Amino acid sequence: MNFLARIRLVAIAVMLFAIAVIAPAVAQKLGPDGAPDPTASVTSERSLLKQMPRAEGRIDIPDTKAGVLIQPAGRSWDYFHEVLLHWSGAIVLLGTIVLLGVAYLIIGKIRIAAGRSGRKVLRFKAFERFSHWLTAASFVVLGLTGLNVTFGKRLLLPVIGPDAFSSVSQWAKYIHNFTSAAFVVGLVLITVIFFKDNLLEKVDIDWVKQGGGFIKSKHAPAGRFNLGEKLVYWLSLAAGVAVSVSGVLLLFPFYGTDIADMQLAQIVHAVVAILFIALILAHIYIGTLGIEGAFEAMGTGEVDLNWAKEHHDLWIARQLASKEGQREPSTTAAE
Ligand code: HEM
């Protein structure tokens, strides 16, 4: 056998060996139709999921959702909950706090320009204040216990450890579930009580044109509520309905909902809750640090007459006119 013939023989032997070893592996990865063979041990999970993102089969029990083993939307939802929600939520909430801090540094507290008159006017009756504080208190509890679901694993768990975190989270979950009823009652009450005074009026346009009272030299005209307050009312109503409906769907999983509906309910609940908290942070800022004398309206229910004239001139004019003829307006001397 000459030298060339020997080389040819070795080459053929190598090829035969290669076919014998590699071909079964390739055959294991791809089925006869070219798709990956899910039973092949060498098939990587990633390539399998790329080709067949959904793993679903037929089952004997009536619960059809149990037949879905893997579904692509589950991975997108997981990415939303573990990555997108954390980042966007943190940016929105911290961004709002920073913006309010900047507003305070630039505008400061808006004082009662004419100073306090020493006379008080009733702005909110006891039941109106009760409805507001019922909604507000339950909102704060829902916000804190809900944010524990979103951020607790990242922020609280490393600080207090797994045992404490699991009991805190369990209690937070129960508290969140039960406080939701108080929130819904409060939301219905404030929606009904303040509905008429939050309808849009022509004066709201003048309020915007005059800078909404945030330009210090000017006091924009307003009825019982100005356009800013009306926006808070309508946005809170929309957000309140959205978190309540989605929240109830989360409370009773798979009652009339499938996996996709549950994921949608969770996304709506989490996103609206974060935006709602940002809105209410701004509302709290304006009612406390932002405007002198505003908190008293919801605290004691009475505001200073000059405050009322500067922030709600049309409302106080109507109030005083309606009391005229009944001797004194419903004002009381301040202590
Ligand atoms: C009727 C009212 C509400 C109901 C029935 C409700 C119910 C629920 C339920 C069942 C969960 C899921 C908890 C879990 O995954 O273990 C949840 C999560 C959450 N809730 Fe509420 N909730 C309501 C109102 C609110 C309000 C007003 C806020 C905001 C102030 C809020 C903020 C949150 C947040 C931030 C989460 C966590 C979202 C996440 O990261 O998955 N909820 N809620």
mmCIF file of C-alpha atoms and ligand atoms in Angstrom:
data_model
loop_
_atom_site.group_PDB
_atom_site.id
_atom_site.type_symbol
_atom_site.label_atom_id
_atom_site.label_comp_id
_atom_site.label_asym_id
_atom_site.label_seq_id
_atom_site.Cartn_x
_atom_site.Cartn_y
_atom_site.Cartn_z
ATOM 1 C CA MET A 1 0.000 0.000 0.000
ATOM 2 C CA ASN A 2 1.576 3.249 -1.063
ATOM 3 C CA PHE A 3 1.735 6.347 1.134
ATOM 4 C CA LEU A 4 -1.284 8.114 -0.487
ATOM 5 C CA ALA A 5 -3.447 5.026 -0.108
ATOM 6 C CA ARG A 6 -2.578 4.892 3.599
ATOM 7 C CA ILE A 7 -3.577 8.552 4.105
ATOM 8 C CA ARG A 8 -6.900 7.939 2.306
ATOM 9 C CA LEU A 9 -7.558 4.956 4.616
ATOM 10 C CA VAL A 10 -6.861 7.024 7.784
ATOM 11 C CA ALA A 11 -9.112 9.861 6.517
ATOM 12 C CA ILE A 12 -11.985 7.446 5.876
ATOM 13 C CA ALA A 13 -11.534 5.920 9.336
ATOM 14 C CA VAL A 14 -11.649 9.375 10.985
ATOM 15 C CA MET A 15 -14.827 10.288 9.045
ATOM 16 C CA LEU A 16 -16.556 7.047 9.998
ATOM 17 C CA PHE A 17 -15.618 7.615 13.649
ATOM 18 C CA ALA A 18 -16.945 11.180 13.513
ATOM 19 C CA ILE A 19 -20.253 10.052 12.014
ATOM 20 C CA ALA A 20 -20.605 7.358 14.654
ATOM 21 C CA VAL A 21 -20.008 9.745 17.580
ATOM 22 C CA ILE A 22 -21.558 13.072 16.482
ATOM 23 C CA ALA A 23 -24.605 11.983 14.491
ATOM 24 C CA PRO A 24 -26.577 10.580 17.460
ATOM 25 C CA ALA A 25 -26.001 13.804 19.375
ATOM 26 C CA VAL A 26 -27.273 15.884 16.461
ATOM 27 C CA ALA A 27 -30.167 13.504 16.007
ATOM 28 C CA GLN A 28 -31.009 13.926 19.704
ATOM 29 C CA LYS A 29 -31.120 17.735 19.421
ATOM 30 C CA LEU A 30 -33.295 17.922 16.310
ATOM 31 C CA GLY A 31 -36.320 15.786 15.655
ATOM 32 C CA PRO A 32 -37.244 14.478 12.201
ATOM 33 C CA ASP A 33 -39.042 17.773 11.390
ATOM 34 C CA GLY A 34 -36.008 19.845 12.356
ATOM 35 C CA ALA A 35 -37.562 21.028 15.672
ATOM 36 C CA PRO A 36 -35.721 20.305 18.952
ATOM 37 C CA ASP A 37 -36.521 17.013 20.572
ATOM 38 C CA PRO A 38 -37.681 17.910 24.118
ATOM 39 C CA THR A 39 -36.750 14.480 25.428
ATOM 40 C CA ALA A 40 -33.117 14.773 24.334
ATOM 41 C CA SER A 41 -30.818 15.100 27.325
ATOM 42 C CA VAL A 42 -28.350 17.317 25.490
ATOM 43 C CA THR A 43 -31.006 19.863 24.438
ATOM 44 C CA SER A 44 -30.322 23.138 26.173
ATOM 45 C CA GLU A 45 -33.315 24.713 27.911
ATOM 46 C CA ARG A 46 -32.674 28.029 26.191
ATOM 47 C CA SER A 47 -32.847 26.636 22.641
ATOM 48 C CA LEU A 48 -35.875 24.557 23.583
ATOM 49 C CA LEU A 49 -37.728 27.608 24.936
ATOM 50 C CA LYS A 50 -36.819 29.590 21.826
ATOM 51 C CA GLN A 51 -38.392 27.010 19.527
ATOM 52 C CA MET A 52 -41.313 26.035 21.741
ATOM 53 C CA PRO A 53 -42.007 28.891 24.173
ATOM 54 C CA ARG A 54 -45.221 27.356 25.455
ATOM 55 C CA ALA A 55 -45.414 23.960 27.146
ATOM 56 C CA GLU A 56 -49.039 22.943 27.547
ATOM 57 C CA GLY A 57 -50.759 19.591 27.565
ATOM 58 C CA ARG A 58 -54.052 17.837 28.167
ATOM 59 C CA ILE A 59 -54.933 16.907 31.743
ATOM 60 C CA ASP A 60 -57.738 14.917 33.348
ATOM 61 C CA ILE A 61 -58.698 17.340 36.157
ATOM 62 C CA PRO A 62 -61.162 20.191 35.406
ATOM 63 C CA ASP A 63 -58.625 22.917 36.319
ATOM 64 C CA THR A 64 -57.397 23.598 32.755
ATOM 65 C CA LYS A 65 -54.768 26.151 33.821
ATOM 66 C CA ALA A 66 -52.859 23.354 35.587
ATOM 67 C CA GLY A 67 -52.113 21.941 32.121
ATOM 68 C CA VAL A 68 -49.940 24.957 31.276
ATOM 69 C CA LEU A 69 -46.382 24.209 32.386
ATOM 70 C CA ILE A 70 -44.489 27.004 30.689
ATOM 71 C CA GLN A 71 -45.833 30.089 28.930
ATOM 72 C CA PRO A 72 -43.875 32.968 27.397
ATOM 73 C CA ALA A 73 -45.978 35.667 29.108
ATOM 74 C CA GLY A 74 -44.857 34.231 32.456
ATOM 75 C CA ARG A 75 -41.245 35.124 31.668
ATOM 76 C CA SER A 76 -42.253 38.643 30.503
ATOM 77 C CA TRP A 77 -44.323 39.075 33.662
ATOM 78 C CA ASP A 78 -41.438 37.883 35.835
ATOM 79 C CA TYR A 79 -39.155 40.419 34.121
ATOM 80 C CA PHE A 80 -41.759 43.124 34.741
ATOM 81 C CA HIS A 81 -42.127 42.263 38.425
ATOM 82 C CA GLU A 82 -38.477 41.628 39.270
ATOM 83 C CA VAL A 83 -36.766 44.263 37.108
ATOM 84 C CA LEU A 84 -38.982 46.880 35.406
ATOM 85 C CA LEU A 85 -41.287 47.508 38.373
ATOM 86 C CA HIS A 86 -38.377 47.902 40.798
ATOM 87 C CA TRP A 87 -36.572 50.440 38.647
ATOM 88 C CA SER A 88 -39.547 52.414 37.345
ATOM 89 C CA GLY A 89 -41.238 52.385 40.767
ATOM 90 C CA ALA A 90 -38.104 53.623 42.514
ATOM 91 C CA ILE A 91 -37.547 56.345 39.897
ATOM 92 C CA VAL A 92 -41.167 57.583 40.086
ATOM 93 C CA LEU A 93 -41.323 57.624 43.895
ATOM 94 C CA LEU A 94 -37.846 59.028 44.585
ATOM 95 C CA GLY A 95 -38.255 61.443 41.637
ATOM 96 C CA THR A 96 -41.496 62.775 43.129
ATOM 97 C CA ILE A 97 -39.866 63.289 46.538
ATOM 98 C CA VAL A 98 -36.916 65.119 44.935
ATOM 99 C CA LEU A 99 -39.251 67.326 42.822
ATOM 100 C CA LEU A 100 -41.303 68.252 45.889
ATOM 101 C CA GLY A 101 -38.088 69.066 47.760
ATOM 102 C CA VAL A 102 -36.991 71.316 44.885
ATOM 103 C CA ALA A 103 -40.446 72.973 44.811
ATOM 104 C CA TYR A 104 -40.113 73.689 48.529
ATOM 105 C CA LEU A 105 -36.646 75.180 48.057
ATOM 106 C CA ILE A 106 -37.789 77.394 45.156
ATOM 107 C CA ILE A 107 -41.327 78.399 46.162
ATOM 108 C CA GLY A 108 -41.206 77.739 49.912
ATOM 109 C CA LYS A 109 -44.339 77.794 52.028
ATOM 110 C CA ILE A 110 -47.060 80.012 50.527
ATOM 111 C CA ARG A 111 -48.067 82.279 53.401
ATOM 112 C CA ILE A 112 -51.414 83.942 54.076
ATOM 113 C CA ALA A 113 -50.519 87.268 52.374
ATOM 114 C CA ALA A 114 -52.827 89.425 54.512
ATOM 115 C CA GLY A 115 -51.833 87.563 57.687
ATOM 116 C CA ARG A 116 -54.313 85.760 59.905
ATOM 117 C CA SER A 117 -57.574 87.595 60.521
ATOM 118 C CA GLY A 118 -58.274 85.827 63.785
ATOM 119 C CA ARG A 119 -61.697 84.703 62.518
ATOM 120 C CA LYS A 120 -62.395 81.087 61.645
ATOM 121 C CA VAL A 121 -64.703 79.708 58.966
ATOM 122 C CA LEU A 122 -66.054 76.171 58.865
ATOM 123 C CA ARG A 123 -64.694 74.455 55.726
ATOM 124 C CA PHE A 124 -65.258 70.717 56.324
ATOM 125 C CA LYS A 125 -67.956 69.165 58.513
ATOM 126 C CA ALA A 126 -67.104 66.267 60.850
ATOM 127 C CA PHE A 127 -68.453 63.591 58.505
ATOM 128 C CA GLU A 128 -66.520 65.032 55.555
ATOM 129 C CA ARG A 129 -63.320 64.929 57.613
ATOM 130 C CA PHE A 130 -64.079 61.409 58.817
ATOM 131 C CA SER A 131 -64.490 60.224 55.204
ATOM 132 C CA HIS A 132 -61.242 61.918 54.178
ATOM 133 C CA TRP A 133 -59.223 60.457 57.059
ATOM 134 C CA LEU A 134 -60.717 56.990 56.640
ATOM 135 C CA THR A 135 -59.543 56.993 53.017
ATOM 136 C CA ALA A 136 -56.218 58.639 53.853
ATOM 137 C CA ALA A 137 -55.339 56.312 56.757
ATOM 138 C CA SER A 138 -56.274 53.162 54.853
ATOM 139 C CA PHE A 139 -54.344 54.474 51.835
ATOM 140 C CA VAL A 140 -51.159 54.901 53.885
ATOM 141 C CA VAL A 141 -51.519 51.396 55.364
ATOM 142 C CA LEU A 142 -52.190 49.903 51.897
ATOM 143 C CA GLY A 143 -49.277 51.853 50.428
ATOM 144 C CA LEU A 144 -46.749 50.706 53.051
ATOM 145 C CA THR A 145 -47.879 47.067 53.128
ATOM 146 C CA GLY A 146 -48.125 46.978 49.313
ATOM 147 C CA LEU A 147 -44.670 48.490 48.829
ATOM 148 C CA ASN A 148 -43.345 45.683 51.020
ATOM 149 C CA VAL A 149 -44.526 43.245 48.328
ATOM 150 C CA THR A 150 -42.724 45.269 45.665
ATOM 151 C CA PHE A 151 -39.511 46.335 47.402
ATOM 152 C CA GLY A 152 -39.379 44.381 50.687
ATOM 153 C CA LYS A 153 -37.216 41.541 49.363
ATOM 154 C CA ARG A 154 -34.603 44.050 48.205
ATOM 155 C CA LEU A 155 -34.776 46.630 50.992
ATOM 156 C CA LEU A 156 -36.118 45.026 54.175
ATOM 157 C CA LEU A 157 -34.954 41.408 53.928
ATOM 158 C CA PRO A 158 -31.215 42.236 53.989
ATOM 159 C CA VAL A 159 -31.752 44.469 57.055
ATOM 160 C CA ILE A 160 -33.985 42.332 59.301
ATOM 161 C CA GLY A 161 -33.147 38.843 58.045
ATOM 162 C CA PRO A 162 -35.326 36.058 56.582
ATOM 163 C CA ASP A 163 -37.274 35.022 59.732
ATOM 164 C CA ALA A 164 -38.398 38.519 60.688
ATOM 165 C CA PHE A 165 -39.036 39.383 57.048
ATOM 166 C CA SER A 166 -41.290 36.417 56.502
ATOM 167 C CA SER A 167 -43.459 37.219 59.545
ATOM 168 C CA VAL A 168 -43.538 40.944 58.695
ATOM 169 C CA SER A 169 -44.568 40.108 55.124
ATOM 170 C CA GLN A 170 -47.224 37.652 56.218
ATOM 171 C CA TRP A 171 -48.799 40.230 58.546
ATOM 172 C CA ALA A 172 -48.400 42.976 55.949
ATOM 173 C CA LYS A 173 -50.261 40.795 53.464
ATOM 174 C CA TYR A 174 -53.188 40.164 55.881
ATOM 175 C CA ILE A 175 -53.317 43.856 56.816
ATOM 176 C CA HIS A 176 -53.279 44.842 53.127
ATOM 177 C CA ASN A 177 -56.121 42.474 52.314
ATOM 178 C CA PHE A 178 -58.388 43.605 55.157
ATOM 179 C CA THR A 179 -57.624 47.355 55.018
ATOM 180 C CA SER A 180 -58.782 47.339 51.411
ATOM 181 C CA ALA A 181 -62.419 47.230 52.587
ATOM 182 C CA ALA A 182 -61.988 50.470 54.600
ATOM 183 C CA PHE A 183 -60.351 52.095 51.578
ATOM 184 C CA VAL A 184 -63.248 51.204 49.284
ATOM 185 C CA VAL A 185 -65.798 52.569 51.812
ATOM 186 C CA GLY A 186 -63.766 55.812 52.150
ATOM 187 C CA LEU A 187 -63.423 56.138 48.385
ATOM 188 C CA VAL A 188 -67.178 55.777 47.841
ATOM 189 C CA LEU A 189 -67.896 58.328 50.595
ATOM 190 C CA ILE A 190 -65.527 61.029 49.333
ATOM 191 C CA THR A 191 -66.626 60.437 45.754
ATOM 192 C CA VAL A 192 -70.258 61.085 46.678
ATOM 193 C CA ILE A 193 -69.708 63.876 49.240
ATOM 194 C CA PHE A 194 -67.379 66.008 47.112
ATOM 195 C CA PHE A 195 -68.777 65.165 43.654
ATOM 196 C CA LYS A 196 -70.754 68.379 43.053
ATOM 197 C CA ASP A 197 -67.940 70.699 44.146
ATOM 198 C CA ASN A 198 -65.461 68.980 41.827
ATOM 199 C CA LEU A 199 -67.398 69.492 38.595
ATOM 200 C CA LEU A 200 -65.451 71.703 36.204
ATOM 201 C CA GLU A 201 -66.451 75.373 36.004
ATOM 202 C CA LYS A 202 -65.429 78.349 33.867
ATOM 203 C CA VAL A 203 -63.459 79.828 36.760
ATOM 204 C CA ASP A 204 -61.068 76.850 36.575
ATOM 205 C CA ILE A 205 -59.693 78.258 33.299
ATOM 206 C CA ASP A 206 -58.989 81.619 34.980
ATOM 207 C CA TRP A 207 -57.288 79.742 37.829
ATOM 208 C CA VAL A 208 -54.878 78.111 35.355
ATOM 209 C CA LYS A 209 -54.312 81.405 33.497
ATOM 210 C CA GLN A 210 -53.324 83.051 36.763
ATOM 211 C CA GLY A 211 -50.735 80.425 37.639
ATOM 212 C CA GLY A 212 -52.900 78.470 40.067
ATOM 213 C CA GLY A 213 -52.000 80.664 43.006
ATOM 214 C CA PHE A 214 -48.377 79.560 42.928
ATOM 215 C CA ILE A 215 -47.251 82.925 41.606
ATOM 216 C CA LYS A 216 -46.883 84.736 44.888
ATOM 217 C CA SER A 217 -48.229 88.145 43.951
ATOM 218 C CA LYS A 218 -51.473 86.749 42.538
ATOM 219 C CA HIS A 219 -54.345 84.877 44.110
ATOM 220 C CA ALA A 220 -56.173 82.852 41.509
ATOM 221 C CA PRO A 221 -59.988 82.741 41.724
ATOM 222 C CA ALA A 222 -61.595 79.499 42.865
ATOM 223 C CA GLY A 223 -64.825 78.029 44.167
ATOM 224 C CA ARG A 224 -64.890 75.445 46.972
ATOM 225 C CA PHE A 225 -62.113 73.530 45.182
ATOM 226 C CA ASN A 226 -59.598 74.886 42.680
ATOM 227 C CA LEU A 227 -58.597 73.079 39.494
ATOM 228 C CA GLY A 228 -55.547 71.491 41.170
ATOM 229 C CA GLU A 229 -57.757 69.976 43.860
ATOM 230 C CA LYS A 230 -60.281 68.870 41.236
ATOM 231 C CA LEU A 231 -57.501 67.076 39.358
ATOM 232 C CA VAL A 232 -56.484 65.283 42.563
ATOM 233 C CA TYR A 233 -60.144 64.292 43.077
ATOM 234 C CA TRP A 234 -60.688 62.891 39.559
ATOM 235 C CA LEU A 235 -57.284 61.203 39.298
ATOM 236 C CA SER A 236 -57.729 59.655 42.763
ATOM 237 C CA LEU A 237 -61.172 58.412 41.784
ATOM 238 C CA ALA A 238 -59.833 56.811 38.576
ATOM 239 C CA ALA A 239 -56.798 55.322 40.346
ATOM 240 C CA GLY A 240 -58.934 54.233 43.318
ATOM 241 C CA VAL A 241 -61.343 52.336 41.055
ATOM 242 C CA ALA A 242 -58.414 50.756 39.146
ATOM 243 C CA VAL A 243 -56.593 49.541 42.294
ATOM 244 C CA SER A 244 -59.848 48.375 43.871
ATOM 245 C CA VAL A 245 -61.004 46.322 40.854
ATOM 246 C CA SER A 246 -57.542 44.871 40.151
ATOM 247 C CA GLY A 247 -56.998 44.331 43.898
ATOM 248 C CA VAL A 248 -60.205 42.317 44.268
ATOM 249 C CA LEU A 249 -59.162 40.162 41.281
ATOM 250 C CA LEU A 250 -55.832 39.534 43.061
ATOM 251 C CA LEU A 251 -57.645 38.743 46.320
ATOM 252 C CA PHE A 252 -59.699 36.008 44.630
ATOM 253 C CA PRO A 253 -57.319 34.431 42.130
ATOM 254 C CA PHE A 254 -58.788 32.565 39.158
ATOM 255 C CA TYR A 255 -62.430 33.381 39.963
ATOM 256 C CA GLY A 256 -63.485 34.144 36.399
ATOM 257 C CA THR A 257 -59.908 34.981 35.439
ATOM 258 C CA ASP A 258 -57.176 32.983 33.703
ATOM 259 C CA ILE A 259 -53.390 33.291 34.008
ATOM 260 C CA ALA A 260 -53.211 36.188 31.525
ATOM 261 C CA ASP A 261 -55.971 38.100 33.386
ATOM 262 C CA MET A 262 -54.180 37.590 36.701
ATOM 263 C CA GLN A 263 -50.930 38.907 35.260
ATOM 264 C CA LEU A 264 -52.747 41.920 33.808
ATOM 265 C CA ALA A 265 -54.502 42.584 37.147
ATOM 266 C CA GLN A 266 -51.154 42.478 38.963
ATOM 267 C CA ILE A 267 -49.499 44.837 36.454
ATOM 268 C CA VAL A 268 -52.409 47.328 36.562
ATOM 269 C CA HIS A 269 -52.487 47.156 40.386
ATOM 270 C CA ALA A 270 -48.754 47.705 40.820
ATOM 271 C CA VAL A 271 -48.367 50.464 38.196
ATOM 272 C CA VAL A 272 -51.466 52.423 39.236
ATOM 273 C CA ALA A 273 -50.545 52.048 42.931
ATOM 274 C CA ILE A 274 -47.088 53.577 42.340
ATOM 275 C CA LEU A 275 -48.538 56.516 40.338
ATOM 276 C CA PHE A 276 -51.290 56.931 42.955
ATOM 277 C CA ILE A 277 -48.717 57.102 45.775
ATOM 278 C CA ALA A 278 -46.755 59.740 43.803
ATOM 279 C CA LEU A 279 -49.964 61.783 43.332
ATOM 280 C CA ILE A 280 -50.840 61.558 47.027
ATOM 281 C CA LEU A 281 -47.288 62.534 48.055
ATOM 282 C CA ALA A 282 -47.816 65.775 46.097
ATOM 283 C CA HIS A 283 -51.256 66.203 47.700
ATOM 284 C CA ILE A 284 -49.774 65.734 51.195
ATOM 285 C CA TYR A 285 -46.976 68.211 50.415
ATOM 286 C CA ILE A 286 -49.415 70.939 49.305
ATOM 287 C CA GLY A 287 -51.680 70.359 52.300
ATOM 288 C CA THR A 288 -48.851 70.563 54.856
ATOM 289 C CA LEU A 289 -45.524 72.167 53.864
ATOM 290 C CA GLY A 290 -46.766 73.880 50.687
ATOM 291 C CA ILE A 291 -49.527 76.204 51.889
ATOM 292 C CA GLU A 292 -49.869 77.894 55.270
ATOM 293 C CA GLY A 293 -53.213 77.227 56.922
ATOM 294 C CA ALA A 294 -54.334 74.460 54.536
ATOM 295 C CA PHE A 295 -53.950 71.536 56.950
ATOM 296 C CA GLU A 296 -56.366 73.115 59.437
ATOM 297 C CA ALA A 297 -59.184 72.600 56.916
ATOM 298 C CA MET A 298 -58.938 68.819 57.335
ATOM 299 C CA GLY A 299 -57.512 68.981 60.880
ATOM 300 C CA THR A 300 -60.003 71.017 62.881
ATOM 301 C CA GLY A 301 -62.333 71.654 59.949
ATOM 302 C CA GLU A 302 -61.975 75.444 60.307
ATOM 303 C CA VAL A 303 -59.773 77.797 58.296
ATOM 304 C CA ASP A 304 -58.788 81.409 58.780
ATOM 305 C CA LEU A 305 -61.104 83.863 56.982
ATOM 306 C CA ASN A 306 -58.157 85.494 55.163
ATOM 307 C CA TRP A 307 -56.925 82.071 54.007
ATOM 308 C CA ALA A 308 -60.371 81.360 52.583
ATOM 309 C CA LYS A 309 -60.468 84.758 50.820
ATOM 310 C CA GLU A 310 -57.031 84.185 49.275
ATOM 311 C CA HIS A 311 -57.461 80.564 48.162
ATOM 312 C CA HIS A 312 -61.201 80.120 47.634
ATOM 313 C CA ASP A 313 -62.601 83.612 47.117
ATOM 314 C CA LEU A 314 -65.785 82.617 45.254
ATOM 315 C CA TRP A 315 -66.599 79.925 47.802
ATOM 316 C CA ILE A 316 -66.179 82.193 50.837
ATOM 317 C CA ALA A 317 -68.150 84.964 49.113
ATOM 318 C CA ARG A 318 -71.044 82.519 48.573
ATOM 319 C CA GLN A 319 -70.742 81.245 52.165
ATOM 320 C CA LEU A 320 -70.830 84.735 53.634
ATOM 321 C CA ALA A 321 -73.688 85.830 51.368
ATOM 322 C CA SER A 322 -75.787 82.814 52.312
ATOM 323 C CA LYS A 323 -75.285 83.566 56.008
ATOM 324 C CA GLU A 324 -76.201 87.216 55.558
ATOM 325 C CA GLY A 325 -79.569 87.975 57.032
ATOM 326 C CA GLN A 326 -78.854 85.334 59.667
ATOM 327 C CA ARG A 327 -76.933 88.053 61.526
ATOM 328 C CA GLU A 328 -73.249 86.987 61.766
ATOM 329 C CA PRO A 329 -71.610 84.587 59.227
ATOM 330 C CA SER A 330 -70.715 81.177 60.637
ATOM 331 C CA THR A 331 -67.386 82.523 61.785
ATOM 332 C CA THR A 332 -66.074 82.114 65.296
ATOM 333 C CA ALA A 333 -63.428 84.126 67.075
ATOM 334 C CA ALA A 334 -60.062 82.366 67.034
ATOM 335 C CA GLU A 335 -58.587 81.383 70.327
HETATM 336 C C1 HEM B 1 -59.612 47.637 47.261
HETATM 337 C C2 HEM B 1 -58.376 48.000 47.433
HETATM 338 C C3 HEM B 1 -57.199 47.040 47.321
HETATM 339 C C4 HEM B 1 -57.150 45.660 47.298
HETATM 340 C C5 HEM B 1 -58.307 44.684 47.369
HETATM 341 C C6 HEM B 1 -55.756 45.278 47.183
HETATM 342 C C7 HEM B 1 -55.277 43.991 47.126
HETATM 343 C C8 HEM B 1 -53.984 43.631 46.844
HETATM 344 C C9 HEM B 1 -53.503 42.295 46.688
HETATM 345 C C10 HEM B 1 -54.332 41.031 46.852
HETATM 346 C C11 HEM B 1 -52.182 42.366 46.394
HETATM 347 C C12 HEM B 1 -51.249 41.190 46.116
HETATM 348 C C13 HEM B 1 -50.424 40.938 47.336
HETATM 349 C C14 HEM B 1 -49.496 39.786 47.100
HETATM 350 O O1 HEM B 1 -48.935 39.636 46.013
HETATM 351 O O2 HEM B 1 -49.318 39.032 48.045
HETATM 352 C C15 HEM B 1 -51.809 43.755 46.348
HETATM 353 C C16 HEM B 1 -50.542 44.239 46.070
HETATM 354 C C17 HEM B 1 -50.188 45.569 46.119
HETATM 355 N N1 HEM B 1 -51.018 46.631 46.457
HETATM 356 FE FE1 HEM B 1 -52.987 46.506 46.803
HETATM 357 N N2 HEM B 1 -54.996 46.422 47.153
HETATM 358 C C18 HEM B 1 -55.851 47.525 47.230
HETATM 359 C C19 HEM B 1 -55.503 48.864 47.247
HETATM 360 C C20 HEM B 1 -54.209 49.337 47.159
HETATM 361 C C21 HEM B 1 -53.824 50.735 47.268
HETATM 362 C C22 HEM B 1 -54.771 51.900 47.500
HETATM 363 C C23 HEM B 1 -52.473 50.773 47.118
HETATM 364 C C24 HEM B 1 -51.569 51.990 47.157
HETATM 365 C C25 HEM B 1 -51.645 52.888 48.064
HETATM 366 C C26 HEM B 1 -52.004 49.422 46.908
HETATM 367 C C27 HEM B 1 -50.697 49.063 46.700
HETATM 368 C C28 HEM B 1 -50.272 47.793 46.398
HETATM 369 C C29 HEM B 1 -48.925 47.477 45.990
HETATM 370 C C30 HEM B 1 -47.770 48.475 45.811
HETATM 371 C C31 HEM B 1 -48.883 46.088 45.810
HETATM 372 C C32 HEM B 1 -47.683 45.269 45.388
HETATM 373 C C33 HEM B 1 -47.653 45.130 43.880
HETATM 374 C C34 HEM B 1 -46.535 44.190 43.497
HETATM 375 O O3 HEM B 1 -45.370 44.557 43.641
HETATM 376 O O4 HEM B 1 -46.853 43.099 43.051
HETATM 377 N N3 HEM B 1 -53.087 48.571 46.950
HETATM 378 N N4 HEM B 1 -52.934 44.518 46.637
#
